[in-house]
Short mmCIF file of C-alpha atoms in Angstrom, two decimals:
data_model
loop_
_atom_site.label_atom_id
_atom_site.label_comp_id
_atom_site.label_asym_id
_atom_site.label_seq_id
_atom_site.Cartn_x
_atom_site.Cartn_y
_atom_site.Cartn_z
CA UNK A 1 19.05 41.63 17.86
CA UNK A 2 21.14 38.87 16.34
CA UNK A 3 19.79 36.43 18.90
CA UNK A 4 16.21 37.41 18.07
CA UNK A 5 16.76 36.97 14.32
CA UNK A 6 18.45 33.62 14.85
CA UNK A 7 15.62 32.37 17.06
CA UNK A 8 12.96 33.35 14.52
CA UNK A 9 14.79 31.72 11.61
CA UNK A 10 15.06 28.30 13.22
CA UNK A 11 11.33 27.50 13.62
CA UNK A 12 10.62 28.81 10.12
CA UNK A 13 13.18 26.49 8.58
CA UNK A 14 12.08 23.48 10.59
CA UNK A 15 8.39 23.95 9.88
CA UNK A 16 8.95 24.41 6.16
CA UNK A 17 10.98 21.19 6.08
CA UNK A 18 8.10 19.12 7.43
CA UNK A 19 6.08 19.04 4.23
CA UNK A 20 5.43 21.13 1.12
CA UNK A 21 1.77 21.30 2.16
CA UNK A 22 2.31 21.85 5.89
CA UNK A 23 1.68 19.49 8.79
CA UNK A 24 0.02 16.28 7.58
CA UNK A 25 0.59 14.03 10.58
CA UNK A 26 -1.68 13.19 13.50
CA UNK A 27 -2.47 16.49 15.31
CA UNK A 28 -2.30 14.81 18.72
CA UNK A 29 1.14 13.41 17.95
CA UNK A 30 2.32 16.81 16.72
CA UNK A 31 1.09 18.51 19.92
CA UNK A 32 2.58 15.82 22.13
CA UNK A 33 5.92 16.08 20.34
CA UNK A 34 5.89 19.85 20.73
CA UNK A 35 5.09 19.67 24.45
CA UNK A 36 7.72 17.06 25.24
CA UNK A 37 10.32 18.80 23.08
CA UNK A 38 9.60 22.12 24.76
CA UNK A 39 10.09 20.76 28.27
CA UNK A 40 13.28 18.90 27.41
CA UNK A 41 14.62 21.91 25.50
CA UNK A 42 13.97 24.22 28.45
CA UNK A 43 15.82 21.91 30.83
CA UNK A 44 18.84 21.58 28.56
CA UNK A 45 18.89 25.30 27.75
CA UNK A 46 18.62 26.29 31.41
CA UNK A 47 21.65 24.22 32.31
CA UNK A 48 23.62 25.64 29.41
CA UNK A 49 22.78 29.33 29.55
CA UNK A 50 20.47 30.36 32.37
CA UNK A 51 17.15 32.06 31.64
CA UNK A 52 17.92 33.07 28.06
CA UNK A 53 19.24 29.60 27.33
CA UNK A 54 16.09 28.10 28.84
CA UNK A 55 13.84 30.22 26.62
CA UNK A 56 15.85 29.41 23.51
CA UNK A 57 15.95 25.70 24.38
CA UNK A 58 12.20 25.62 24.97
CA UNK A 59 11.50 27.25 21.61
CA UNK A 60 13.86 25.02 19.69
CA UNK A 61 12.66 21.89 21.50
CA UNK A 62 9.00 22.73 20.83
CA UNK A 63 9.50 23.18 17.10
CA UNK A 64 11.74 20.12 16.78
CA UNK A 65 9.33 17.96 18.77
CA UNK A 66 6.42 19.06 16.59
CA UNK A 67 8.41 18.29 13.45
CA UNK A 68 9.30 14.82 14.71
CA UNK A 69 5.70 14.09 15.74
CA UNK A 70 4.48 15.16 12.31
CA UNK A 71 7.11 13.14 10.47
CA UNK A 72 6.41 9.83 12.19
CA UNK A 73 2.63 10.07 11.75
CA UNK A 74 2.35 11.47 8.22
CA UNK A 75 0.72 8.85 5.93
CA UNK A 76 3.05 7.30 3.40
CA UNK A 77 2.16 5.79 0.05
CA UNK A 78 3.64 2.38 -0.67
CA UNK A 79 5.53 2.31 -3.94
CA UNK A 80 7.30 -0.46 -5.78
CA UNK A 81 10.84 0.32 -6.89
CA UNK A 82 10.84 -2.45 -9.49
CA UNK A 83 9.54 -2.56 -13.04
CA UNK A 84 5.80 -3.17 -13.18
CA UNK A 85 3.94 -4.75 -16.09
CA UNK A 86 0.29 -3.70 -16.25
CA UNK A 87 -1.65 -6.64 -17.58
CA UNK A 88 -4.42 -6.12 -20.14
CA UNK A 89 -7.65 -7.53 -18.78
CA UNK A 90 -11.06 -8.19 -20.31
CA UNK A 91 -14.47 -8.93 -18.73
CA UNK A 92 -14.97 -12.52 -17.73
CA UNK A 93 -16.97 -14.61 -20.20
CA UNK A 94 -17.86 -17.11 -17.51
CA UNK A 95 -21.30 -17.21 -15.92
CA UNK A 96 -19.70 -18.10 -12.60
CA UNK A 97 -20.15 -14.67 -11.05
CA UNK A 98 -23.83 -14.53 -12.01
CA UNK A 99 -24.89 -17.59 -10.03
CA UNK A 100 -27.27 -17.16 -7.12
CA UNK A 101 -24.50 -17.85 -4.60
CA UNK A 102 -22.72 -14.64 -5.65
CA UNK A 103 -25.54 -12.10 -5.38
CA UNK A 104 -26.01 -9.19 -4.80
CA UNK A 105 -23.44 -7.25 -6.81
CA UNK A 106 -20.54 -5.83 -4.85
CA UNK A 107 -19.64 -2.15 -4.48
CA UNK A 108 -15.99 -3.15 -4.70
CA UNK A 109 -13.78 -2.78 -7.76
CA UNK A 110 -10.46 -4.33 -8.73
CA UNK A 111 -8.11 -1.98 -10.59
CA UNK A 112 -4.46 -1.57 -11.60
CA UNK A 113 -3.47 -5.20 -12.12
CA UNK A 114 0.32 -5.54 -12.38
CA UNK A 115 2.54 -8.54 -12.95
CA UNK A 116 6.07 -8.42 -11.50
CA UNK A 117 8.47 -11.29 -12.18
CA UNK A 118 12.05 -11.80 -11.05
CA UNK A 119 13.77 -11.54 -14.43
CA UNK A 120 11.40 -8.86 -15.82
CA UNK A 121 10.57 -10.72 -19.04
CA UNK A 122 6.81 -10.66 -18.24
CA UNK A 123 6.66 -14.45 -18.52
CA UNK A 124 5.92 -17.10 -15.89
CA UNK A 125 9.10 -19.15 -16.05
CA UNK A 126 9.57 -22.57 -14.51
CA UNK A 127 10.99 -22.32 -10.99
CA UNK A 128 10.42 -18.56 -10.88
CA UNK A 129 8.50 -16.60 -8.26
CA UNK A 130 6.44 -13.66 -9.49
CA UNK A 131 3.82 -11.33 -8.02
CA UNK A 132 0.37 -10.26 -9.10
CA UNK A 133 -0.45 -6.89 -7.56
CA UNK A 134 -3.79 -5.07 -7.74
CA UNK A 135 -5.88 -2.56 -5.83
CA UNK A 136 -9.26 -3.30 -4.26
CA UNK A 137 -11.44 -0.19 -3.95
CA UNK A 138 -14.72 0.21 -2.08
CA UNK A 139 -16.80 2.49 -4.31
CA UNK A 140 -20.06 1.34 -2.75
CA UNK A 141 -22.37 3.04 -0.26
CA UNK A 142 -21.71 0.69 2.65
CA UNK A 143 -18.62 -0.86 4.28
CA UNK A 144 -17.48 -4.28 3.07
CA UNK A 145 -16.62 -7.13 5.44
CA UNK A 146 -14.46 -10.23 5.05
CA UNK A 147 -13.33 -9.32 1.54
CA UNK A 148 -11.56 -12.26 -0.14
CA UNK A 149 -9.61 -11.65 -3.36
CA UNK A 150 -9.66 -14.75 -5.58
CA UNK A 151 -7.14 -15.63 -8.30
CA UNK A 152 -7.87 -18.64 -10.51
CA UNK A 153 -6.03 -20.27 -13.40
CA UNK A 154 -8.69 -21.04 -16.02
CA UNK A 155 -6.89 -22.81 -18.87
CA UNK A 156 -5.90 -25.92 -16.94
CA UNK A 157 -2.19 -25.18 -17.20
CA UNK A 158 -0.46 -27.47 -14.72
CA UNK A 159 2.39 -26.68 -12.34
CA UNK A 160 1.33 -23.11 -11.59
CA UNK A 161 1.13 -22.41 -7.88
CA UNK A 162 -0.90 -19.47 -6.53
CA UNK A 163 -0.64 -18.30 -2.93
CA UNK A 164 -3.77 -18.81 -0.78
CA UNK A 165 -6.19 -15.88 -0.54
CA UNK A 166 -5.75 -13.53 2.39
CA UNK A 167 -8.99 -12.13 3.77
CA UNK A 168 -9.49 -8.40 4.36
CA UNK A 169 -11.63 -8.08 7.48
CA UNK A 170 -13.07 -4.59 6.92
CA UNK A 171 -13.11 -1.99 4.14
CA UNK A 172 -14.92 1.30 4.83
CA UNK A 173 -16.48 3.33 2.03
CA UNK A 174 -13.80 4.95 -0.11
CA UNK A 175 -11.04 2.67 1.17
CA UNK A 176 -8.40 1.33 -1.22
CA UNK A 177 -6.13 -1.60 -0.38
CA UNK A 178 -3.20 -2.95 -2.36
CA UNK A 179 -3.22 -6.75 -2.55
CA UNK A 180 -0.25 -8.91 -3.53
CA UNK A 181 -0.36 -12.59 -4.48
CA UNK A 182 2.57 -14.85 -5.32
CA UNK A 183 2.56 -16.96 -8.48
CA UNK A 184 5.21 -19.64 -8.92
CA UNK A 185 6.02 -21.68 -11.99
CA UNK A 186 6.71 -25.29 -11.05
CA UNK A 187 9.75 -27.22 -12.18
CA UNK A 188 7.69 -29.15 -14.77
CA UNK A 189 5.87 -26.12 -16.18
CA UNK A 190 5.41 -26.25 -19.96
CA UNK A 191 5.63 -23.48 -22.54
CA UNK A 192 2.22 -22.04 -23.42
CA UNK A 193 -0.39 -19.56 -22.22
CA UNK A 194 -1.97 -19.42 -18.78
CA UNK A 195 -5.35 -17.74 -18.39
CA UNK A 196 -6.22 -16.09 -15.08
CA UNK A 197 -9.38 -14.70 -13.56
CA UNK A 198 -9.39 -12.24 -10.65
CA UNK A 199 -12.36 -11.16 -8.54
CA UNK A 200 -13.29 -10.63 -4.89
CA UNK A 201 -16.13 -11.79 -2.66
CA UNK A 202 -17.72 -10.37 0.49
CA UNK A 203 -19.21 -12.02 3.56
CA UNK A 204 -22.76 -11.24 2.32
CA UNK A 205 -22.17 -13.25 -0.87
CA UNK A 206 -21.58 -10.23 -3.12
CA UNK A 207 -18.94 -10.56 -5.83
CA UNK A 208 -17.01 -8.00 -7.85
CA UNK A 209 -16.77 -7.89 -11.62
CA UNK A 210 -14.26 -10.53 -12.72
CA UNK A 211 -11.21 -9.67 -14.82
CA UNK A 212 -9.48 -12.16 -17.09
CA UNK A 213 -6.04 -11.99 -18.67
CA UNK A 214 -3.38 -14.28 -20.10
CA UNK A 215 0.34 -14.61 -19.42
CA UNK A 216 2.87 -16.66 -21.38
CA UNK A 217 4.64 -19.55 -19.65
CA UNK A 218 8.11 -20.92 -20.32
CA UNK A 219 9.44 -24.38 -19.51
CA UNK A 220 12.74 -24.85 -17.73
CA UNK A 221 15.75 -24.41 -19.96
CA UNK A 222 18.41 -27.01 -19.31
CA UNK A 223 21.93 -25.69 -19.05
#
């Protein structure tokens, strides 16, 4: 009786530890893990304790294998462990996105713009690397191809370096991708205000709504 109770308690504990909402991983991976774990468990149990050991090993191996298969295939959300500064944006006043070369309108949206700098003062300092992070969401009715996020400095502030755009080959309907760009203040950067515009284009010429925002800049402080 004690053996039976012990055997029943083990799978219950292991399965409940997988996730608060049950198995979330790839079903094929979970099944494969269970099958492999069951076979290996039976072999080990048979060598250790004969038939009863084989049965116990198979049960334990099956549950453990399923748990491992679920764990390694469960989707994970990327999170930043550093302080994020959500920038306040406003619609672009430029007519750039309304030119004929950027029609039709895109089903994509840019949301959640965050600025993350090394010293957390929310300023682009000379000789400092910072990141601009935002999400691109496909809220349209069709997939988007060759999506190119674009970040421009509009005020003419010199000595601000922006990493080249990285193209997103394919975005199905409902897809959301987090995009990160690097912004560096050059050694000769002056104190002032830099104005940025962010939008994205598609291979068919469509363009998203543009967002504009400003960030303060700080020249190098001599020590």
